[in-house]
Coordinates of C-alpha atoms in Angstrom, one line a residue:
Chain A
X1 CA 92.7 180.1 279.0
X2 CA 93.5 179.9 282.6
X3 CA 97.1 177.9 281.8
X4 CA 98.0 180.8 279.4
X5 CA 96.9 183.4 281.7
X6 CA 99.1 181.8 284.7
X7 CA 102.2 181.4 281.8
X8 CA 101.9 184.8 280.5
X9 CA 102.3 186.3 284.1
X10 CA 104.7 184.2 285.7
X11 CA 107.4 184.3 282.3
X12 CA 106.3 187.9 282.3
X13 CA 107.7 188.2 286.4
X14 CA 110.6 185.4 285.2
X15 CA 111.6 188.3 282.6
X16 CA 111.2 191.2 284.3
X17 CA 113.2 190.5 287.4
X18 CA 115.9 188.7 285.4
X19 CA 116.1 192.0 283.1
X20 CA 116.2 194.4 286.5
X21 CA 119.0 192.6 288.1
X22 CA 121.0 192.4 284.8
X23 CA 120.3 196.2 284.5
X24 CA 121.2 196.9 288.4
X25 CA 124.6 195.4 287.5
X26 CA 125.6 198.1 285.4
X27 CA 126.4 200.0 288.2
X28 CA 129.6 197.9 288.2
X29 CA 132.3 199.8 286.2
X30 CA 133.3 197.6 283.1
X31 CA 136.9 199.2 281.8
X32 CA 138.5 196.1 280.3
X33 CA 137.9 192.4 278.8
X34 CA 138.9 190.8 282.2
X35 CA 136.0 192.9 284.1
X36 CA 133.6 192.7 281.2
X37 CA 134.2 189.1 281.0
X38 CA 136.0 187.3 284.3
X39 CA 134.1 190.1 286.4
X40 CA 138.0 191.5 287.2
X41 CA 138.1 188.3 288.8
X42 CA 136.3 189.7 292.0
X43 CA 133.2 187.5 292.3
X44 CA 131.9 186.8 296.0
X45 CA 131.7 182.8 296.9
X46 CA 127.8 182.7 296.6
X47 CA 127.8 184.5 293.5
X48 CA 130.2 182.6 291.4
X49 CA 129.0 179.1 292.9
X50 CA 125.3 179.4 291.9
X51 CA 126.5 180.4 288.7
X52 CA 129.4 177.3 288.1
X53 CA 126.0 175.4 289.2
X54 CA 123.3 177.2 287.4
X55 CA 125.2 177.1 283.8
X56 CA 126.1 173.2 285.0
X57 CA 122.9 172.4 285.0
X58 CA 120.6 172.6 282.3
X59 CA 117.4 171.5 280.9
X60 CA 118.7 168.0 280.2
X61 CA 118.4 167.4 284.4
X62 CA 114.7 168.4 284.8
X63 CA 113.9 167.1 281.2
X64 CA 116.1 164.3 280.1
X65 CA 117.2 163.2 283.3
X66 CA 113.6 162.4 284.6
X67 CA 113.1 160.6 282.0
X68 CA 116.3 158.3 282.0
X69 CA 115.6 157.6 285.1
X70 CA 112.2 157.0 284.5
X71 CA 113.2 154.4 281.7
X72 CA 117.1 153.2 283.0
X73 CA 116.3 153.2 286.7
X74 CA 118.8 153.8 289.6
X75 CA 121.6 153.5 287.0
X76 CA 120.8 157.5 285.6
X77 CA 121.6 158.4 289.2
X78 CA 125.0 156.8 289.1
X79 CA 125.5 158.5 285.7
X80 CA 125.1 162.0 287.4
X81 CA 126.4 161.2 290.8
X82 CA 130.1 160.1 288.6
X83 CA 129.7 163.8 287.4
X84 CA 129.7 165.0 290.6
X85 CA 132.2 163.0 292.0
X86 CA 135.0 163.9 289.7
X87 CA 134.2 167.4 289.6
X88 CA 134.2 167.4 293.0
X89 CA 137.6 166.5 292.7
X90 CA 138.3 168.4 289.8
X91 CA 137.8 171.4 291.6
X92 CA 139.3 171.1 294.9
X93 CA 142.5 169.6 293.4
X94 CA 143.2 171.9 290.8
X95 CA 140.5 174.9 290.8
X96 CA 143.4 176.5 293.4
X97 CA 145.7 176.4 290.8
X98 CA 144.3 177.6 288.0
X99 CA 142.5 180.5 289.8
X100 CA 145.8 181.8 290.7
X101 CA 147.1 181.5 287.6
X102 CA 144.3 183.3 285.7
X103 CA 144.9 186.5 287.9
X104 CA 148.6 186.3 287.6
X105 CA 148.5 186.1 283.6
X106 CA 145.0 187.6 283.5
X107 CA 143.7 185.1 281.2
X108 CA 139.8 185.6 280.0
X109 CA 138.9 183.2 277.4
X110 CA 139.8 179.7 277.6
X111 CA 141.3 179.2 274.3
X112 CA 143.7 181.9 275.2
X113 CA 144.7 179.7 278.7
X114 CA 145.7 176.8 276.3
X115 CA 147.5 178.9 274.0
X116 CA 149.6 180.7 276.7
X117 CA 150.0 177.0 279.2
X118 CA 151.9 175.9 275.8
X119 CA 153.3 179.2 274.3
X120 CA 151.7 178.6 270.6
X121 CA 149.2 181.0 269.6
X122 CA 147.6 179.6 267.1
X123 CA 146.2 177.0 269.2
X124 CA 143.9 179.3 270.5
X125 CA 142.1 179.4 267.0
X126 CA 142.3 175.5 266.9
X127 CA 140.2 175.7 270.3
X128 CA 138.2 178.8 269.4
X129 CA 137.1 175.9 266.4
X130 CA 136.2 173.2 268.9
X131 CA 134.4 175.2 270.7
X132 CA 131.6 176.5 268.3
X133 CA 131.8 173.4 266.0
X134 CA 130.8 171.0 269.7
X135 CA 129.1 173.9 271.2
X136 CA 126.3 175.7 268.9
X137 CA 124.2 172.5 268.9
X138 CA 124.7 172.3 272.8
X139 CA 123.4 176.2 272.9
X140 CA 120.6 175.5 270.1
X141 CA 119.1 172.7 271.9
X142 CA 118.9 174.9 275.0
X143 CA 117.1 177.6 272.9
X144 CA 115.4 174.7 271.4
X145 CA 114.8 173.8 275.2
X146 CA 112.9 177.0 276.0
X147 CA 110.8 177.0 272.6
X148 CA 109.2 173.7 273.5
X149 CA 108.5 175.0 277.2
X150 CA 106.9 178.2 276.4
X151 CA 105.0 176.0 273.5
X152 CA 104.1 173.6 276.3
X153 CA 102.6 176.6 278.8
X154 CA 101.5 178.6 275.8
X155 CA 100.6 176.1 272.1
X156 CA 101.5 177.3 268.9
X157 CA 103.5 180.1 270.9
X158 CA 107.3 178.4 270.0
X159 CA 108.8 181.2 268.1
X160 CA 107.8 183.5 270.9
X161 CA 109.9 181.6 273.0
X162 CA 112.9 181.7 271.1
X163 CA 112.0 185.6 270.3
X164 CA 111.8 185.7 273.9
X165 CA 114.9 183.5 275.1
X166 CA 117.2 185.4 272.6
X167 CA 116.4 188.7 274.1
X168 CA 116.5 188.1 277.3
X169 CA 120.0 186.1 276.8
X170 CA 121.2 189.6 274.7
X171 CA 120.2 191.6 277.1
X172 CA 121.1 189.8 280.7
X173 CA 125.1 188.8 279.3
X174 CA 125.4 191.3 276.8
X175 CA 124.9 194.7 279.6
X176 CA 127.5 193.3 281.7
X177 CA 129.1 190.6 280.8
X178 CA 129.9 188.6 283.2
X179 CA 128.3 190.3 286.2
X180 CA 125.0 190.6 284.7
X181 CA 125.3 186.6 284.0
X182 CA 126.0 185.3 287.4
X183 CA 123.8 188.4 289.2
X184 CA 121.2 186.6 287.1
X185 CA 122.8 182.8 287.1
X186 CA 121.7 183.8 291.0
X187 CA 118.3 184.6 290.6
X188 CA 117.4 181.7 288.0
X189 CA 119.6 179.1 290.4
X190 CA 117.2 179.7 292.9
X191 CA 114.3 179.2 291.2
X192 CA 115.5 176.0 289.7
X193 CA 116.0 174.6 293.0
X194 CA 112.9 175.9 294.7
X195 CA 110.9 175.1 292.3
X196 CA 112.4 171.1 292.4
X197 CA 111.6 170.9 295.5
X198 CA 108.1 172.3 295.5
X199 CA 108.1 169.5 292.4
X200 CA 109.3 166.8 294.4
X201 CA 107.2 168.0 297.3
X202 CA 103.9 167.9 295.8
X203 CA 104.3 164.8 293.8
X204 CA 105.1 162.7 296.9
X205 CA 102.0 164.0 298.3
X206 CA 100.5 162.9 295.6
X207 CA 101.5 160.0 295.1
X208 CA 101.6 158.7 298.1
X209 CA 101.9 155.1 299.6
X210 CA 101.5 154.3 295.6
X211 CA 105.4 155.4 295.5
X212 CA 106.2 152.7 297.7
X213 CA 103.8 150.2 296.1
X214 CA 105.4 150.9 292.7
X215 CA 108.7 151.0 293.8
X216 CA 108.6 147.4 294.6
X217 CA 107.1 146.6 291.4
X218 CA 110.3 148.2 289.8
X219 CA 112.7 145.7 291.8
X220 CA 111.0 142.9 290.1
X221 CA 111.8 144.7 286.6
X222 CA 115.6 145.2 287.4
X223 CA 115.3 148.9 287.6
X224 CA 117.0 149.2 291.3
X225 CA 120.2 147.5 290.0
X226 CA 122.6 148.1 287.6
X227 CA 120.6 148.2 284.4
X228 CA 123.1 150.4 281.8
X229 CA 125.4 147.2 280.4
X230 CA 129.0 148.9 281.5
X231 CA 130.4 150.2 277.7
X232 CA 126.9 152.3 277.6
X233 CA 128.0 153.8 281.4
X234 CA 131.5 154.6 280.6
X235 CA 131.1 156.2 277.4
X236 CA 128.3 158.3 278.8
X237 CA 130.2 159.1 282.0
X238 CA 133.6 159.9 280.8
X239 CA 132.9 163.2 279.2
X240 CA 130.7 164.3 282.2
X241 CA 133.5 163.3 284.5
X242 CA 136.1 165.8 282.2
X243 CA 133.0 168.2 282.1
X244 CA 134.9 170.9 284.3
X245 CA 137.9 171.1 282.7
X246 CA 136.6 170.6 279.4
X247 CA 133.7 172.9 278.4
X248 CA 134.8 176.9 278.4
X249 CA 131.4 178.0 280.1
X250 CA 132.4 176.5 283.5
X251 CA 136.5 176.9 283.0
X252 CA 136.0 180.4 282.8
X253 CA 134.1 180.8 285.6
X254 CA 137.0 179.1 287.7
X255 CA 139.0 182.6 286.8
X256 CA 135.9 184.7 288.6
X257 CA 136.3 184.5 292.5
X258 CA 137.6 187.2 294.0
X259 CA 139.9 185.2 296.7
X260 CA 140.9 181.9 298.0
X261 CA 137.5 182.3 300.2
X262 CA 135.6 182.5 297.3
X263 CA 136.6 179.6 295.1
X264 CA 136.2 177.3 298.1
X265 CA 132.9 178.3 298.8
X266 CA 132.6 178.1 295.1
X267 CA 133.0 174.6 295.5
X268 CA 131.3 173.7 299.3
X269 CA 127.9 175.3 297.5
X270 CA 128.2 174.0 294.2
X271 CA 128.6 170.2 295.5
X272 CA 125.4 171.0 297.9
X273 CA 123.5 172.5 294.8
X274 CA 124.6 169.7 292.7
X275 CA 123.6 167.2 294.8
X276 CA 120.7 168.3 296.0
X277 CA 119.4 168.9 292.5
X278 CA 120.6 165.7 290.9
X279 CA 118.6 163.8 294.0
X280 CA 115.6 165.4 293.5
X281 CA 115.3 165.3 289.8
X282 CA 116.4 161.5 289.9
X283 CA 113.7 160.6 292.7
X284 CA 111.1 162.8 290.6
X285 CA 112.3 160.1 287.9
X286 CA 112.2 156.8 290.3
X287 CA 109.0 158.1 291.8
X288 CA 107.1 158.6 288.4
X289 CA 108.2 154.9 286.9
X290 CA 106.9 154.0 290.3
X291 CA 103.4 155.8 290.0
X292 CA 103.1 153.8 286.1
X293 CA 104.0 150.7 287.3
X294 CA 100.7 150.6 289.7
X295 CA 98.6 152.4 286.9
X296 CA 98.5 155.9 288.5
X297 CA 100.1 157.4 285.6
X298 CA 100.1 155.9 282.3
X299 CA 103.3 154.3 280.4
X300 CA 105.7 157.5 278.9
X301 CA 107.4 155.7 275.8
X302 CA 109.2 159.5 275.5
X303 CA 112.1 160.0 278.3
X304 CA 111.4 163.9 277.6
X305 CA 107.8 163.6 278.2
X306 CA 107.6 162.4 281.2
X307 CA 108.1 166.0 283.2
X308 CA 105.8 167.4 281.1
X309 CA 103.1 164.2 281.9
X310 CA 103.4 164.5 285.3
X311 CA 103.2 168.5 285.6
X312 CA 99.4 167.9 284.1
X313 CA 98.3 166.0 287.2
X314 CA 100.1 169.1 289.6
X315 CA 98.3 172.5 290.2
X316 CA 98.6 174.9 287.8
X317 CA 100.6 177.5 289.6
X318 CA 103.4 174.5 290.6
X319 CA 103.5 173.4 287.3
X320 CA 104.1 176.8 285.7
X321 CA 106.4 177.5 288.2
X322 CA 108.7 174.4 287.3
X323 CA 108.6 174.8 283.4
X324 CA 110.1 178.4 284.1
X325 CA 112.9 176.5 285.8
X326 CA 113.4 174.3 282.9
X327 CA 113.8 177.6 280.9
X328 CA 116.0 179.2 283.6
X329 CA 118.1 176.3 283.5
X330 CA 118.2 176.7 279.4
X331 CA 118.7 180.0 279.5
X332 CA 121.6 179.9 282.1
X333 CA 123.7 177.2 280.2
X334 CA 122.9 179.1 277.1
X335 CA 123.6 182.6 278.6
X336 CA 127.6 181.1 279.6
X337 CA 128.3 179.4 276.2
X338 CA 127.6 182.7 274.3
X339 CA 129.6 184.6 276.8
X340 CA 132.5 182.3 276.5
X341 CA 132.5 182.0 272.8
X342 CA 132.3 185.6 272.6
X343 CA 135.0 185.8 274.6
X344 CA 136.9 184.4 272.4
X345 CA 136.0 186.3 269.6
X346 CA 136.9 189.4 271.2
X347 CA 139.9 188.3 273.0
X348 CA 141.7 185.7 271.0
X349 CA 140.8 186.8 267.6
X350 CA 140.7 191.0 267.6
X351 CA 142.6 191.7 271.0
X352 CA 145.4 188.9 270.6
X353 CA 145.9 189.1 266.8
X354 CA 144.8 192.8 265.9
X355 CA 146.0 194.2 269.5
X356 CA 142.8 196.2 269.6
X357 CA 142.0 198.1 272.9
X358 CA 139.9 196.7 275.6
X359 CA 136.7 199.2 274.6
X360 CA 136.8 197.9 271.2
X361 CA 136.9 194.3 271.9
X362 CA 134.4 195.1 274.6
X363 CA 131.7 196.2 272.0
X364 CA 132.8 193.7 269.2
X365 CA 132.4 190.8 271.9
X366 CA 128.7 192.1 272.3
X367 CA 128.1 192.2 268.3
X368 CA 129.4 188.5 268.2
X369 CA 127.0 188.2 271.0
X370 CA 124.2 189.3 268.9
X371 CA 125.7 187.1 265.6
X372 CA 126.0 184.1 268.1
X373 CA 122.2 184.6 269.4
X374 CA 121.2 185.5 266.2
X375 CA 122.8 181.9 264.2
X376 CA 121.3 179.8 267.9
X377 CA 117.7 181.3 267.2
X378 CA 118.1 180.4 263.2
X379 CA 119.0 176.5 264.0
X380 CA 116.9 176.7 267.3
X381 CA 113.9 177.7 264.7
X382 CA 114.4 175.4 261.9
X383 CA 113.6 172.5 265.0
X384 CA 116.5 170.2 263.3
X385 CA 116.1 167.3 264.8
X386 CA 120.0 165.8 264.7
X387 CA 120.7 169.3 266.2
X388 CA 119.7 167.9 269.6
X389 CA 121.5 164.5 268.7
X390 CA 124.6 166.5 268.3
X391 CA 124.4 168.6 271.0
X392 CA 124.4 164.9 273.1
X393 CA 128.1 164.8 271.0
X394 CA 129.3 168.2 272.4
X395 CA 131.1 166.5 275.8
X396 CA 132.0 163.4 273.8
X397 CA 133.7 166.4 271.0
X398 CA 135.6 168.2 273.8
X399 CA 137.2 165.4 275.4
X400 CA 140.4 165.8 274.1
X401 CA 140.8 169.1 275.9
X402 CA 141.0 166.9 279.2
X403 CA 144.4 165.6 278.7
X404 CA 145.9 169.2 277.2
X405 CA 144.5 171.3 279.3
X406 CA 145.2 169.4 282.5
X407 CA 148.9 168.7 281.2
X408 CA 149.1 171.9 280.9
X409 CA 148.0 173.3 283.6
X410 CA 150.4 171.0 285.5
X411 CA 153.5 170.9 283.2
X412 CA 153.1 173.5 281.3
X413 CA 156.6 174.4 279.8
X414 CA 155.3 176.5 277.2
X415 CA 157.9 174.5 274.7
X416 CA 157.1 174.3 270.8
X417 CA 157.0 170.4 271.2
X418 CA 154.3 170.2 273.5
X419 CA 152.4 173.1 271.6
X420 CA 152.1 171.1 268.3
X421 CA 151.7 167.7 270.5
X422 CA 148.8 169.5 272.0
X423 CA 147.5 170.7 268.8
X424 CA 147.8 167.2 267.2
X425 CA 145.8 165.6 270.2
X426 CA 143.2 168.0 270.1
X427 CA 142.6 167.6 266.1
X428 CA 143.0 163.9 266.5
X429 CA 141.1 163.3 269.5
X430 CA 137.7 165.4 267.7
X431 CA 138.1 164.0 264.3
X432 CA 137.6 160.6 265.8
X433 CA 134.5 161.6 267.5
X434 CA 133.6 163.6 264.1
X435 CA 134.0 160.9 262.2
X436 CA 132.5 158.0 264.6
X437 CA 129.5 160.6 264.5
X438 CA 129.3 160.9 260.7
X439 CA 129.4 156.8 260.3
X440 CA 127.0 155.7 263.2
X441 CA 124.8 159.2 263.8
X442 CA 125.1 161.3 266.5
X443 CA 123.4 158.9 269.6
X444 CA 124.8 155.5 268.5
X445 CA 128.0 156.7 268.2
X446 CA 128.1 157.4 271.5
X447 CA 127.4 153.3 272.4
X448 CA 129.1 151.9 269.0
X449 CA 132.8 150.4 271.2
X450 CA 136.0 151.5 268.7
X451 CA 138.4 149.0 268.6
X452 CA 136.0 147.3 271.4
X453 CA 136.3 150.1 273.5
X454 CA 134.2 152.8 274.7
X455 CA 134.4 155.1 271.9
X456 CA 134.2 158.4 274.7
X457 CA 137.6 156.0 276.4
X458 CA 138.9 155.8 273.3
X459 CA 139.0 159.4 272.1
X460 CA 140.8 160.1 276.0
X461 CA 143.1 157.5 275.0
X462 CA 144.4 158.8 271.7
X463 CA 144.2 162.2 272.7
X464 CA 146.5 161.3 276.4
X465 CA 148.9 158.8 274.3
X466 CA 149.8 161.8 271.9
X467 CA 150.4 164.1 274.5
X468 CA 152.6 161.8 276.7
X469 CA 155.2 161.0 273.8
X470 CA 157.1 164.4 274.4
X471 CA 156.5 164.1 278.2
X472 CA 158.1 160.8 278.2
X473 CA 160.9 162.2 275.7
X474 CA 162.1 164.5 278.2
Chain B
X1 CA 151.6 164.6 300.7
X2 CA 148.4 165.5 302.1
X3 CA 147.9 166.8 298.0
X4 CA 148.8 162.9 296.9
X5 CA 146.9 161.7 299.7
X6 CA 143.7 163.2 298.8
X7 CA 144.5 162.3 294.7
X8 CA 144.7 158.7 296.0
X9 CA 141.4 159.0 298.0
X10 CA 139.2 160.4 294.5
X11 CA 140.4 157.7 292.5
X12 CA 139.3 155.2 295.0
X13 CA 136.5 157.1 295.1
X14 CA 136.1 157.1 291.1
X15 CA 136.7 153.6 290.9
X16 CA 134.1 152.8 293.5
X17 CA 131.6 154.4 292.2
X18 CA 132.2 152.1 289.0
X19 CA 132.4 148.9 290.2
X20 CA 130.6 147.8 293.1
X21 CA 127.5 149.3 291.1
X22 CA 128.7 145.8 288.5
X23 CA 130.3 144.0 291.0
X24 CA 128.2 144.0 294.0
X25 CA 124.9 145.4 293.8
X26 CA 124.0 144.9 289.7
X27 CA 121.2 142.8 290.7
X28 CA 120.3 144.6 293.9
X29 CA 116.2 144.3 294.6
X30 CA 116.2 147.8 296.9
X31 CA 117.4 151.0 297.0
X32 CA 121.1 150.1 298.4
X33 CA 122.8 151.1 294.7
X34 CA 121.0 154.4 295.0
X35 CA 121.6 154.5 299.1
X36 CA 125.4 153.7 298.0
X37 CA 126.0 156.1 295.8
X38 CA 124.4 158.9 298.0
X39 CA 127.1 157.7 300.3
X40 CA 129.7 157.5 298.6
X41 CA 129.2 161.6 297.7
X42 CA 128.9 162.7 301.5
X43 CA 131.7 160.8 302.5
X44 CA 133.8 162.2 299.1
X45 CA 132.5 165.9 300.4
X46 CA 133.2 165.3 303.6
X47 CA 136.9 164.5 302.9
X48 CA 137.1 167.6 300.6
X49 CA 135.6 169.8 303.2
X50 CA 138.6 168.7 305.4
X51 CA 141.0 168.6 302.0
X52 CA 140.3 172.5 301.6
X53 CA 140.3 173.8 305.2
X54 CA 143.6 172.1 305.7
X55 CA 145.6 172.5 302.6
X56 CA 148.3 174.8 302.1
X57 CA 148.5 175.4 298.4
X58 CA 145.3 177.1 299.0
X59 CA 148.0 179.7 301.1
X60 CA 150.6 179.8 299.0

C-alpha cells in the first residue's frame, strides 16, 4: 500500500509539472509549420541539447542497457560508447551544415530534406514509408516501456499507464509542437540524469566493498574483456553509429537552434549528457553482475529485469524516483517520433502535395498526432511480443538513409539520376533488412552474417554501392 | 584542411575504438577495456571542443 501511495504521488507530480511547462509554452506564438514544428528554428543551446539527448536516450539505457551489461560485461559499454563517438562526430562535422541549410530552405520534416537535397518529390513519401513502417514498433515498445513501469510501481495498473503515457504525449507535443517537446524534453532530461545518479549513488553505498569483491570474480568469467564475438558488435553498432543522421526524431532537431552558439552547445552538452548517462547506467550494470557474483543479489536470467531487481533492495522514494525516469525517458523518445512523423503528415503529404496553408496543416498535424497515439496505445495494449523484437530492427531498417542523406547533404545536385539512385538504395537497402527479418525473426536477424557479413554492414553496403554508381558516372 | 584534419582524427578514433577492444585488450582481466574506452571519448571531445572553437565553416 505504501509503494502505491509513493507511485501515485510522484507520477501524479511527474504529470503535473510536465503538463504546466507544456502549457506555459503556449505563450510562444505558433503562426506556421516551421514554428509549430522546428520551433522557427530559434531554440537556445540548453534547450535543444537536453532534448537531442533526452529523445536519444530512451528506456532501453536504464532498462536494457543494465542488463546487457549485466549479462555481456564491459563489451555493452563499448557498444554505447561507438554511439557516442560517431555522433560526436556526426555532429560537429556536419550538424553546421545542415543547420544552415534548414533555415535557408526552411525545411521541417525530414522526408521533405531528402526530397529537396535530390529534387524528386516523391521520395519524400518513399521516406515518409520508412519511417512509420521502422518506427511505430520503436514508439510502441516505448509506450510498451511505460505500461510495464507503471505496472511495476502500481500491479494490474498497465493500461493506466498507457492511458496515462498517451495523454500526456497528446497533450505535452500536441499544445506546441515543438516548444512544448523540448520545454518538457528539459524537465524529464533532468530527472533522468538525477535520478541515475541518486541510483548509482545509493547502490555503491550499498554495495559496498562487495562491488570490488565481485568485480574480480567477473575477471575470472571473461566479462572485463571483449566478450561480444566481433560480427555480433558490428552489426549492433553500425546502426547506432548512423543513429544521428538516420532516425527523423534527432535529424529534426538539428534544424532547431537558434544560432551557430546554439548548435555547438547543442553538441558540448549533449556529449556530457551522453556520456555521463551511458557511464552510469553501464556501472549500475557492472556493479550489479558484481553484487551476484558474491551472492548479494541473486542470478537475473532476464537482462530487463535486472533494474527492476535491484530497485527492490533501494528505498522506496529512490526507487520510485528512477522508474519515473525510465518513463521520462519513454515518453521523451516517444513524444519526438510522433512529432516527426506528424510532421510529415502535415508537411509532406497536405502542405507539399495539396499546398494547404500553414493553420491547416498545423491542426491536421495534431489529428495525425492523435491517430499516431491512438494506433501506438492499440499495439502498445495488445503487449505483442515481436513488437519489441522489431522495434530492436528500427536502426537496422533505417540504415540506408545513412548513405542518401549524407550524399546528399554533401553533393546534393538535385539531378533526376541521383533522385531515383537514392530512391532505389533506400528500397533496396530496407527490403533486405525486411526480408532478413521475415526469414530469421526480428533478433537473429540482426546476428545471422549475409553473404558472411554483418547483415547491419551489409545493408550500408548495398545501399552506399547504389548510390556511388552515378557519383562515379560523373 | 583543419575540416580533413579533424575527418582523419574520427576515423582513427572509430577504428580504435574497434580494434584494440579485439586486438589488445579481448582477454583483459581489469577494467583497462572499460578505462580505454572512457579515454578514448575525452580525448575525441576534447579534440572537438577545439574543432568547434576554431573552425570557420561554423562563420561562414
Amino acid at each position: 500500500m505504501e509503494e502505491l501511495t509513493a507511485a501515485v504521488i510522484t507520477l501524479t507530480l511527474y504529470l503535473l509539472v510536465g503538463t504546466i511547462i507544456a502549457l506555459l509554452s503556449r505563450r510562444v506564438g505558433i503562426k506556421t509549420t516551421s514554428d509549430y514544428y522546428v520551433a522557427g528554428h530559434r531554440l537556445g543551446g540548453i534547450l535543444a541539447a537536453i532534448s537531442y539527448a533526452a529523445t536519444t536516450y530512451s528506456a532501453f539505457m536504464m532498462v536494457g542497457l543494465v542488463g546487457l551489461t549485466y549479462a555481456t560485461g564491459v563489451g555493452a559499454f563499448g557498444f554505447e560508447i561507438t554511439y557516442l563517438l560517431s555522433t560526436i562526430f556526426l555532429l560537429s562535422y556536419i550538424a553546421p551544415k545542415v543547420w544552415k541549410l534548414a533555415k535557408e530552405r526552411n525545411w521541417v520534416s525530414p522526408a521533405e530534406m531528402i526530397s529537396d537535397l535530390y529534387g524528386l518529390k516523391p521520395l519524400s513519401l518513399i521516406v515518409a514509408a520508412m519511417y512509420l513502417l521502422a518506427l511505430i514498433p520503436y514508439a510502441s515498445a516505448q509506450l510498451i516501456a511505460v505500461g510495464r513501469m507503471v505496472e511495476g510501481m502500481a500491479p494490474g495498473l498497465y493500461w493506466l499507464g498507457i492511458v496515462l503515457g498517451v495523454v500526456a504525449a497528446l497533450i505535452w507535443t500536441g499544445l506546441s509542437g515543438m516548444w512544448s517537446l523540448a520545454s518538457t524534453d528539459l524537465y524529464q532530461g533532468l530527472w533522468m540524469i538525477l535520478a541515475a545518479i541518486g541510483f548509482v549513488v545509493w547502490l555503491f553505498l550499498w554495495g559496498g566493498s562487495d562491488i570490488a569483491s565481485g568485480t574480480a570474480k567477473m575477471a575470472e568469467k571473461g566479462l572485463l574483456g571483449m566478450k561480444w564475438s566481433p560480427l555480433v558488435f558490428v552489426s549492433y553498432s553500425i546502426p547506432w553509429a548512423f543513429f544521428a543522421v538516420t532516425n527523423p526524431q534527432v535529424v529534426q532537431k538539428l534544424y532547431t537552434p537558434k544560432d551557430e552558439k546554439a548548435l555547438r552547445r547543442l553538441i558540448t552538452l549533449f556529449t556530457l549528457f551522453g556520456l555521463s548517462y551511458t557511464v552510469i547506467v553501464t556501472v549500475i550494470g557492472l556493479a550489479s553482475r558484481a553484487l551476484t557474483e558474491v551472492g548479494r543479489l541473486p542470478v537475473i536470467k532476464v537482462g530487463d529485469q535486472v533494474t527492476p531487481s535491484l530497485l527492490s533492495y533501494a528505498p522506496l522514494p529512490l526507487a520510485v524516483f528512477v522508474f519515473t525516469s525510465i518513463v521520462a525517458a519513454a515518453m521523451t523518445t516517444m513524444d519526438a517520433i510522433v512529432l516527426a512523423l506528424s510532421s510529415t503528415a502535415s508537411r509532406d503529404v497536405y502542405q507539399r502535395y495539396l499546398g494547404g496553408d500553414d493553420r491547416t496543416a498545423i491542426n491536421l498535424g495534431r489529428v495525425s498526432l492523435l491517430i499516431l497515439l491512438l494506433v501506438l496505445s492499440y499495439v502498445a495494449y495488445l503487449k505483442i511480443g515481436f513488437i519489441v523484437d522489431l522495434s530492436v530492427l528500427a536502426s537496422a531498417l533505417l540504415l540506408p538513409l545513412a548513405p542518401v542523406t549524407l550524399i546528399g547533404w554533401f553533393y546534393g545536385r538535385r539531378s533526376r539520376v541521383m533522385g531515383y539512385a537514392a530512391a532505389a538504395s533506400l528500397a533496396s537497402g530496407f527490403l533486405i533488412g525486411l526480408y532478413w527479418a521475415l526469414v530469421h525473426g526480428a533478433r537473429k536477424s540482426l546476428t545471422t552474417p549475409i553473404l558472411g557479413l554483418p547483415p547491419t554492414l551489409f545493408i550500408l553496403l548495398v545501399s552506399t554501392l547504389i548510390m556511388a554508381i552515378p557519383l562515379l558516372r560523373r | 584542411m583543419r575540416d580533413k584534419a579533424y575527418l582523419m582524427w574520427s576515423m582513427l578514433v572509430l577504428a580504435l575504438s574497434y580494434t584494440v577492444s579485439y586486438l589488445v585488450l579481448r582477454e583483459c582481466r581489469d577494467l583497462s577495456l572499460y578505462a580505454f574506452w572512457l579515454v578514448l571519448t575525452l580525448v575525441h571531445f576534447a579534440v572537438t571542443l577545439i574543432y568547434l572553437r576554431g573552425n570557420v565553416t561554423w562563420k561562414s
